[in-house]
XYZ file of C-alpha atoms in Angstrom:
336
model
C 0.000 0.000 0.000
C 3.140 2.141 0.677
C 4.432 1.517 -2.600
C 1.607 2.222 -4.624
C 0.717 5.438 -2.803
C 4.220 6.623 -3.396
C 3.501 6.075 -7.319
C 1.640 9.108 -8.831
C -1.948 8.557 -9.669
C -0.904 10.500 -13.026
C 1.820 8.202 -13.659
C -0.385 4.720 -12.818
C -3.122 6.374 -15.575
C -0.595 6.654 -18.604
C 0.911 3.230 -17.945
C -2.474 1.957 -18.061
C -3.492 4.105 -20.949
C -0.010 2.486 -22.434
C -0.803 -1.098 -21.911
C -4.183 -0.160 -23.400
C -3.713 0.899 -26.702
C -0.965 -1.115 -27.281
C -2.822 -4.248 -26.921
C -5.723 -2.635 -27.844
C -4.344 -1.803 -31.487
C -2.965 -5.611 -31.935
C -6.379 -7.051 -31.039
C -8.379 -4.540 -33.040
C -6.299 -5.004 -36.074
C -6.208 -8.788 -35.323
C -9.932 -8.668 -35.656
C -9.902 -6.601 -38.411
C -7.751 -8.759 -40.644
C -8.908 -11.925 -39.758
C -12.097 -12.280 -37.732
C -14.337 -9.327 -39.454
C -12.396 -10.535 -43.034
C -11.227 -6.924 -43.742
C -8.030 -8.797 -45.875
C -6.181 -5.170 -46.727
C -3.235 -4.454 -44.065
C -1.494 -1.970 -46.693
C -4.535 0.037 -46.307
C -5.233 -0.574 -43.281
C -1.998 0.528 -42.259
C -2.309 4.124 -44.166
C -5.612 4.723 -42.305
C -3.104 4.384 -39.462
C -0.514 6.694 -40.888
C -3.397 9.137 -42.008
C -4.397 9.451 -38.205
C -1.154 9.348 -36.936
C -0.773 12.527 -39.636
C -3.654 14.399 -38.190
C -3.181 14.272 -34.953
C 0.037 14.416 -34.875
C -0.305 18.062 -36.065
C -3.032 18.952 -34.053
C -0.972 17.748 -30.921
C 2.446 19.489 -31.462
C 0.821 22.744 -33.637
C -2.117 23.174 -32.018
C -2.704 21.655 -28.238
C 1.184 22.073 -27.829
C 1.603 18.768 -26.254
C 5.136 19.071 -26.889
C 7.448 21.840 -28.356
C 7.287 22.111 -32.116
C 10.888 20.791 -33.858
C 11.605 21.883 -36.896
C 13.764 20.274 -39.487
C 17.086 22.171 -39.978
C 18.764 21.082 -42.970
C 17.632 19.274 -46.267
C 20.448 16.223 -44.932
C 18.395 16.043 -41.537
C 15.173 15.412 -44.215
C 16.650 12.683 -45.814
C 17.173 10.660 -42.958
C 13.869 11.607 -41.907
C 12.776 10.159 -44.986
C 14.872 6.866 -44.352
C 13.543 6.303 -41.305
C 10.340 6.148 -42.056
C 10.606 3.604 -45.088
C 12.264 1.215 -42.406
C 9.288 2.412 -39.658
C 6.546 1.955 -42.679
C 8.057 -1.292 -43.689
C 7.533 -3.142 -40.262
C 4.115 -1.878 -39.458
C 2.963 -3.483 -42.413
C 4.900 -6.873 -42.027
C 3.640 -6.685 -38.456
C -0.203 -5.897 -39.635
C 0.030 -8.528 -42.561
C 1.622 -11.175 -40.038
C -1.683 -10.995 -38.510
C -3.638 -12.398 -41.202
C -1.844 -15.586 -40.604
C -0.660 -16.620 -37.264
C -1.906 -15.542 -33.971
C -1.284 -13.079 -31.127
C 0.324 -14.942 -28.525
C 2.952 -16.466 -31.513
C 3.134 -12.513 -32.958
C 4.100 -11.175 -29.572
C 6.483 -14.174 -28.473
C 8.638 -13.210 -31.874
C 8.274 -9.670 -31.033
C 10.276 -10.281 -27.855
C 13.206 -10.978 -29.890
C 13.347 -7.270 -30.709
C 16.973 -7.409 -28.388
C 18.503 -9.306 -30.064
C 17.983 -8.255 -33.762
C 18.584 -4.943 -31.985
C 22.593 -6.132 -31.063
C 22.823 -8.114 -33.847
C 22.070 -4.314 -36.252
C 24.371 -2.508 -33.813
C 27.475 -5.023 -34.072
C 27.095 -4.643 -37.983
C 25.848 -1.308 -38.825
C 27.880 0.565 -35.727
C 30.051 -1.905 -34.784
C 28.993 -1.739 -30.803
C 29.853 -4.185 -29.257
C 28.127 -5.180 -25.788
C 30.201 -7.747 -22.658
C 29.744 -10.998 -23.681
C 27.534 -11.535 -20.371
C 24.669 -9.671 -22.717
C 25.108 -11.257 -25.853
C 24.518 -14.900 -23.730
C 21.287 -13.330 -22.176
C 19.881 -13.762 -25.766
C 20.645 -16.484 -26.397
C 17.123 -17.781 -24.220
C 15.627 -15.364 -26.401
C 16.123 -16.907 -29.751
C 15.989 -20.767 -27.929
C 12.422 -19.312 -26.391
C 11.356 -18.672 -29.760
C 12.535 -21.494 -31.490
C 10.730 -23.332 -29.091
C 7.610 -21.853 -29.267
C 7.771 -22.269 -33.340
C 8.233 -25.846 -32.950
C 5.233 -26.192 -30.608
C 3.020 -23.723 -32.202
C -0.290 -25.013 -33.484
C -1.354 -22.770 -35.531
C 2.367 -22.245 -37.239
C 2.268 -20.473 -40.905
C 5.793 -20.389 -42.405
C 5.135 -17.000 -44.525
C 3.517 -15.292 -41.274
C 6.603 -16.165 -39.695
C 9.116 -14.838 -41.872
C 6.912 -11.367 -42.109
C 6.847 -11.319 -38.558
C 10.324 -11.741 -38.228
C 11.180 -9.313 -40.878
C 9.005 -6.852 -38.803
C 10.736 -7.434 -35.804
C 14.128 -6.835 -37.523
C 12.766 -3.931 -39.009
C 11.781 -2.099 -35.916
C 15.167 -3.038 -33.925
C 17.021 -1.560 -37.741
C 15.176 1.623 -37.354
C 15.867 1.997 -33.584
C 19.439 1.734 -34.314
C 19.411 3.472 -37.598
C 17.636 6.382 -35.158
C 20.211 6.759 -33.243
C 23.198 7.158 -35.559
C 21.079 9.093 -37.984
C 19.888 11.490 -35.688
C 22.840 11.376 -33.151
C 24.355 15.262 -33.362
C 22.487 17.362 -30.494
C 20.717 19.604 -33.834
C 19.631 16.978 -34.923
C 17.986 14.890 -32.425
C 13.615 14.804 -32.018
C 11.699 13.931 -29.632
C 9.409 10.521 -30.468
C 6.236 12.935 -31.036
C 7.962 15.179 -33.643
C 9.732 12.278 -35.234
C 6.063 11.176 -35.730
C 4.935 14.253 -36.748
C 7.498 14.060 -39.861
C 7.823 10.139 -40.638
C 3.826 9.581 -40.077
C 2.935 11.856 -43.883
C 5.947 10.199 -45.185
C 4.553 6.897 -45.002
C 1.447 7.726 -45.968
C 2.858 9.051 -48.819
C 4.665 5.520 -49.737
C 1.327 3.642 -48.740
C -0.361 5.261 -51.155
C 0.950 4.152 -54.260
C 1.507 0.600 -52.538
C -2.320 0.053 -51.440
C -3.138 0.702 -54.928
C -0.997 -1.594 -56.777
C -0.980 -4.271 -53.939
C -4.910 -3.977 -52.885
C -6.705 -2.797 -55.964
C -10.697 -1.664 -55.585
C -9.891 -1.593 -51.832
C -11.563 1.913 -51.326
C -14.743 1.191 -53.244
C -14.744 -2.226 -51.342
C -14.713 -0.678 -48.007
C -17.530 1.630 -49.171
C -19.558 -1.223 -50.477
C -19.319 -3.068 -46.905
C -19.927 -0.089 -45.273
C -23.062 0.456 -46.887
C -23.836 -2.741 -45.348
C -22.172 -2.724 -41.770
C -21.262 1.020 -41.114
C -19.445 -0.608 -38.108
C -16.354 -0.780 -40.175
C -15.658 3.212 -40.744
C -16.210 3.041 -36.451
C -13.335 -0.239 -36.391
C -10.786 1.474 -38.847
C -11.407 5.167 -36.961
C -10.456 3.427 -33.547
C -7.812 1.141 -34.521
C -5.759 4.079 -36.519
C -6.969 6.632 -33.346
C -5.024 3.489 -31.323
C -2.289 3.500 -33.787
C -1.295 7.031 -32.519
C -2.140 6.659 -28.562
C 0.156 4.457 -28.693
C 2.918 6.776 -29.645
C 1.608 9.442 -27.181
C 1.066 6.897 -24.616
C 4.786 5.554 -24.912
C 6.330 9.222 -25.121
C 4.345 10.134 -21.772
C 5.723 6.835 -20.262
C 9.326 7.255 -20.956
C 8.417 11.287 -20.134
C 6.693 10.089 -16.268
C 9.554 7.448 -15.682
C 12.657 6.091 -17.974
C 13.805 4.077 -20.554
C 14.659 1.070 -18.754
C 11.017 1.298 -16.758
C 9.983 1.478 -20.583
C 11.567 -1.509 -21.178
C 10.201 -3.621 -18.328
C 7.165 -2.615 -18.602
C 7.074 -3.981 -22.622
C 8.201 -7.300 -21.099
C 5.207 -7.576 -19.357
C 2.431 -5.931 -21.709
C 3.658 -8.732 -24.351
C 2.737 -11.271 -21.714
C -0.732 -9.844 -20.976
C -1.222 -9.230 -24.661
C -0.386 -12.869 -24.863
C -2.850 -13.880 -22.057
C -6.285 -11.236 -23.263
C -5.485 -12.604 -26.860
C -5.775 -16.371 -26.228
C -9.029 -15.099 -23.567
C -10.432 -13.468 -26.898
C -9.377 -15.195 -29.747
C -9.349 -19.081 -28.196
C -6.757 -19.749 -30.844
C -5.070 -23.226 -29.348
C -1.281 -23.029 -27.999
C 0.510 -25.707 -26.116
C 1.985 -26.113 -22.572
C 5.494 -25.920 -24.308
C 4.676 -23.129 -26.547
C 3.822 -21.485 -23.057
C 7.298 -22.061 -21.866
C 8.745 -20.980 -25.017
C 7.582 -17.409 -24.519
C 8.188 -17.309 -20.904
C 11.879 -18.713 -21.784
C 12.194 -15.422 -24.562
C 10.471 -13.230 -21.900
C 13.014 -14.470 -19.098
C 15.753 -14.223 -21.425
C 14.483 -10.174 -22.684
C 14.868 -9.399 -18.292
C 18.251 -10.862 -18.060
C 19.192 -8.768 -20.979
C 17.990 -5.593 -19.715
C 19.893 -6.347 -16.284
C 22.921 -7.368 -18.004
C 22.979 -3.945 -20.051
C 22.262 -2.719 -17.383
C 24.849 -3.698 -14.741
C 27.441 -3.511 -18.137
C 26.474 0.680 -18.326
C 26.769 1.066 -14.236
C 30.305 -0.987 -14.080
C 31.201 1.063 -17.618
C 30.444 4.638 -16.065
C 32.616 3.120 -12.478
C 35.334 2.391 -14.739
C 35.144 5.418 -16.470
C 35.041 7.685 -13.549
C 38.057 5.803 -12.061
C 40.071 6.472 -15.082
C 39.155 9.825 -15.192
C 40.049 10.270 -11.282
C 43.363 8.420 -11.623
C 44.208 10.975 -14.911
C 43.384 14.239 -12.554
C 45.716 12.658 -9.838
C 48.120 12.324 -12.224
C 48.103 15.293 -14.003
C 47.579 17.252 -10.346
C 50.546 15.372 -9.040
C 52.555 17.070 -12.376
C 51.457 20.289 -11.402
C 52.327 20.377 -7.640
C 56.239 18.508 -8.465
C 56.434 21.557 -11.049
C 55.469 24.358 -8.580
C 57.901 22.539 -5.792
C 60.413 22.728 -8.334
């Protein structure tokens, strides 16, 4: 009771509102493409762009959520415009990955987001983490492997989209920060959605034409028959972009890291309300899969962790022995 009254009520109502859209969106757009038979993620992922867009604007330019960025140089535009090809590219995988396997096996290869994300450093930056991390993911990839193998309703093609998705969103992260790394250059997550959200919608465009012919006078034609289907797409793409807000206000009311253990355990609830919803069948060891990736995720995040705290110790002994050193200089030259 202690603890929780020393969390702020404001706090506890954006992790909440967090967990909500975020599982909220999967579910919706799980129902969407599967359930209801609405068979067009392309588009279904501009409507989300399109509302990201919109609101986006209205946020920053109008409510002044948070303080308008503007883009300083045509260079700072082009990676801009990089980003969000990467950023456009998973959504879609991710959306289209739900038209053929399930939740629970969508969010258990989403948890592997670590280690594609060290895997994209080593290569593209050449970071390299203590060995003690890269062996925390190694659960991560057995988890999955695991949970593939046990997996009843296992689609090879869903698969390899949902793994391409998953690459694709630890790419961009990393891609993010070397991009955007110089102090003028660096956005907030709400601006950098402000910018990348048109630019999407832009590359959608042409993509849910050529990929998903007639689908505008198709989703006319059913809604002249179930208007419900304007209301789904309006609150799935409205989720789409709480979920942005949500997770800037989250890192913004706590930190990164809280960020991160926080995903660990939405993926697991997601897991739980989707097989509550959806009934789709998963095994006992399919179970244990997940919970070895999710186990494995936590000992990452410790081991990066404890790797940053004994980094910075190191650091500031160096630095501490170099001042000695250089004071010691100074005080034999003024005794000489």
């Amino acid at each position: 009771m202690i603890m929780m009254d020393s969390i702020p009520w404001s706090t506890i109502m954006v992790v909440t509102s967090w967990y909500s859209s975020n599982i909220g969106v999967l579910l919706m757009n799980k129902y969407l493409l599967t359930n209801y038979g609405f068979k067009f993620p392309v588009f279904l992922t501009m409507c989300h762009m399109m509302c990201c867009s919109i609101f986006s604007f209205i946020g920053i330019q109008v409510m002044d959520i948070v303080p308008f960025q503007s883009i300083q140089s045509r260079e700072q535009l082009v990676k801009i415009c990089v980003l969000s090809l990467v950023f456009c590219f998973s959504v879609v995988c991710g959306n289209v990955s739900l038209n053929y396997i399930p939740v629970s096996f969508n969010q258990a290869i989403g948890a592997t987001t670590p280690f594609f994300t060290a895997v994209c450093a080593y290569f593209v930056t050449r970071k390299r983490e203590a060995w003690l991390t890269y062996a925390t993911l190694l659960p991560v990839v057995a988890g999955v492997i695991i949970a593939s193998e046990s997996e009843p309703s296992f689609n090879l093609f869903g698969f390899i989209i949902c793994v391409s998705s998953t690459f694709s969103r630890a790419f961009k992260s990393v891609l993010q920060d070397l991009l955007l790394s110089s102090e003028g250059e660096k956005l907030n997550s709400m601006n950098l959605l402000l910018y990348m959200a048109p630019m999407a919608m832009l590359v959608l465009l042409p993509a849910t034409l050529l990929m998903e012919k007639n689908v505008i006078q198709i989703t006319i034609d059913v809604a002249r028959n179930d208007i419900r289907i304007i209301g789904f797409l309006l609150f799935s793409s409205s989720l789409a972009y709480f979920v942005n807000l949500t997770n800037f206000l989250v890192t913004k009311h706590t930190s990164a890291l809280t960020l991160q253990v926080l995903g660990n355990a939405k993926g697991a609830v997601a897991v739980v309300v989707s097989i509550l919803i959806f009934k789709n069948p998963i095994s006992m060891i399919g179970m244990c899969g997940y919970a070895f990736t999710v186990l494995g995720v936590i000992l990452y995040t410790e081991a990066k962790k404890r790797y940053k705290i004994e980094t910075s110790f190191l650091t500031l002994f160096i630095s501490s022995f170099t001042l000695s050193k250089h004071w010691s200089t100074v005080r034999h030259n003024i005794i000489r």
